[in-house]
Every structure is written in C-alpha cells, then in structure tokens.
Amino acid sequence: MRRIPAALRAKLAERSCGACEICFWYNATNWHHRKNRSQGGDHSLSNAMHLCGSGTTGCHGMVTENPALAYENGWSVRSGHDPAAVPVLRHGSDWVVF
C-alpha cells in the first residue's frame, strides 16, 4: 500500500484548518478516503476528508458505521463516481466540491 505523501497531508490540514470537516468541533486526526482505495479511490484532496476519531470512533467511526448517511452527505463516494464531482456536506451546513 502506498503511503499518503506528507505534502498532500499538509494540504489537507491547511484546507481543514486542523478541524474535523464534519463536526468542526474536534481536532482532525485521520485521513478519510471518500472513495475506498479498494474501489479505485486515490490519494487526492478531492477524495479526502480530515476527520476526528478513528475508523471506529468520532466522526470517522460514524461514517464507517452509517454508510447510507455517508453516501447521502458525500462523505463516502460509490465506486462508479468521481469524488471531484460529488458534493460534500461540510461543517453541518456547507455543501462544497473538493
């Protein structure tokens, strides 16, 4: 598995200002792939969200445990879609395209 380049991690942290891109309350600690790597997702900013928690805790855990909600809000992207074209509900009120 290829590591996420440090420069790309820095750009994600800059975009998020270090805060979770879903709740905006907690420090973002994890890179979340909106489109899973196993489905062809890559290491790109349009395919990334900076989230609090891990795959089982915080917003990252919530996304993992609630796939229907994650797809509805753009936090996850289905295999046939391009993350750069799928809007994301960010900070509870802003729809953006990364």
Short mmCIF file of C-alpha atoms in Angstrom, two decimals:
data_model
loop_
_atom_site.label_atom_id
_atom_site.label_comp_id
_atom_site.label_asym_id
_atom_site.label_seq_id
_atom_site.Cartn_x
_atom_site.Cartn_y
_atom_site.Cartn_z
CA MET A 1 0.00 0.00 0.00
CA ARG A 2 1.33 3.41 -0.98
CA ARG A 3 1.72 5.99 1.78
CA ILE A 4 -0.01 9.35 1.56
CA PRO A 5 2.68 11.93 0.72
CA ALA A 6 3.49 14.37 3.52
CA ALA A 7 2.89 17.37 1.22
CA LEU A 8 -0.63 16.11 0.47
CA ARG A 9 -1.33 15.57 4.18
CA ALA A 10 -0.18 19.16 4.79
CA LYS A 11 -2.56 20.48 2.11
CA LEU A 12 -5.46 18.59 3.70
CA ALA A 13 -4.59 20.03 7.12
CA GLU A 14 -4.44 23.50 5.57
CA ARG A 15 -7.88 23.04 3.95
CA SER A 16 -9.43 21.82 7.20
CA CYS A 17 -7.54 24.26 9.47
CA GLY A 18 -6.88 21.16 11.58
CA ALA A 19 -10.56 20.73 12.48
CA CYS A 20 -12.85 17.84 11.63
CA GLU A 21 -14.55 18.56 8.31
CA ILE A 22 -17.84 17.07 9.53
CA CYS A 23 -18.38 18.34 13.08
CA PHE A 24 -15.78 21.15 13.19
CA TRP A 25 -15.65 20.66 16.99
CA TYR A 26 -12.69 18.35 17.37
CA ASN A 27 -9.15 18.18 16.04
CA ALA A 28 -8.91 16.20 12.84
CA THR A 29 -6.59 13.25 13.32
CA ASN A 30 -7.38 10.96 10.37
CA TRP A 31 -7.38 11.00 6.58
CA HIS A 32 -10.65 9.51 5.33
CA HIS A 33 -10.83 8.24 1.74
CA ARG A 34 -14.28 9.17 0.42
CA LYS A 35 -13.95 6.52 -2.29
CA ASN A 36 -12.27 3.44 -0.86
CA ARG A 37 -8.86 2.53 -2.22
CA SER A 38 -10.25 -0.94 -2.95
CA GLN A 39 -12.81 0.72 -5.27
CA GLY A 40 -10.24 2.75 -7.18
CA GLY A 41 -10.05 5.74 -4.85
CA ASP A 42 -6.74 7.57 -4.82
CA HIS A 43 -4.71 9.81 -2.57
CA SER A 44 -6.10 13.16 -3.76
CA LEU A 45 -7.66 16.13 -1.98
CA SER A 46 -10.99 15.58 -3.75
CA ASN A 47 -11.06 12.04 -2.35
CA ALA A 48 -10.04 13.06 1.17
CA MET A 49 -11.67 14.38 4.30
CA HIS A 50 -9.89 15.32 7.51
CA LEU A 51 -11.92 13.75 10.33
CA CYS A 52 -11.83 13.36 14.08
CA GLY A 53 -11.60 9.91 15.62
CA SER A 54 -10.52 6.68 14.01
CA GLY A 55 -12.34 4.14 11.87
CA THR A 56 -14.34 3.21 14.98
CA THR A 57 -14.59 6.47 16.96
CA GLY A 58 -15.57 10.10 16.38
CA CYS A 59 -16.83 11.27 13.01
CA HIS A 60 -14.59 8.77 11.21
CA GLY A 61 -16.31 5.95 13.09
CA MET A 62 -19.74 7.47 12.42
CA VAL A 63 -19.02 7.50 8.66
CA THR A 64 -17.86 3.88 8.80
CA GLU A 65 -20.88 2.72 10.81
CA ASN A 66 -23.51 4.66 8.79
CA PRO A 67 -22.83 4.07 5.08
CA ALA A 68 -26.25 5.27 3.86
CA LEU A 69 -25.83 8.60 5.66
CA ALA A 70 -22.22 8.84 4.46
CA TYR A 71 -23.25 8.41 0.80
CA GLU A 72 -26.17 10.84 1.20
CA ASN A 73 -23.84 13.54 2.57
CA GLY A 74 -20.94 12.89 0.20
CA TRP A 75 -18.65 11.70 2.97
CA SER A 76 -18.37 8.45 1.05
CA VAL A 77 -18.46 8.02 -2.73
CA ARG A 78 -19.66 4.94 -4.59
CA SER A 79 -17.23 3.06 -6.81
CA GLY A 80 -18.66 4.33 -10.12
CA HIS A 81 -18.47 8.01 -9.16
CA ASP A 82 -15.72 10.63 -9.26
CA PRO A 83 -15.10 12.23 -5.83
CA ALA A 84 -14.22 15.52 -7.56
CA ALA A 85 -17.83 15.70 -8.84
CA VAL A 86 -19.68 14.62 -5.68
CA PRO A 87 -20.62 17.46 -3.27
CA VAL A 88 -19.80 17.09 0.42
CA LEU A 89 -21.79 18.34 3.42
CA ARG A 90 -19.10 20.07 5.44
CA HIS A 91 -19.39 21.52 8.95
CA GLY A 92 -23.08 20.61 9.05
CA SER A 93 -24.27 23.31 6.65
CA ASP A 94 -21.92 23.95 3.73
CA TRP A 95 -22.14 21.90 0.53
CA VAL A 96 -18.80 22.02 -1.25
CA VAL A 97 -17.00 20.23 -4.04
CA PHE A 98 -13.39 19.46 -3.19
#
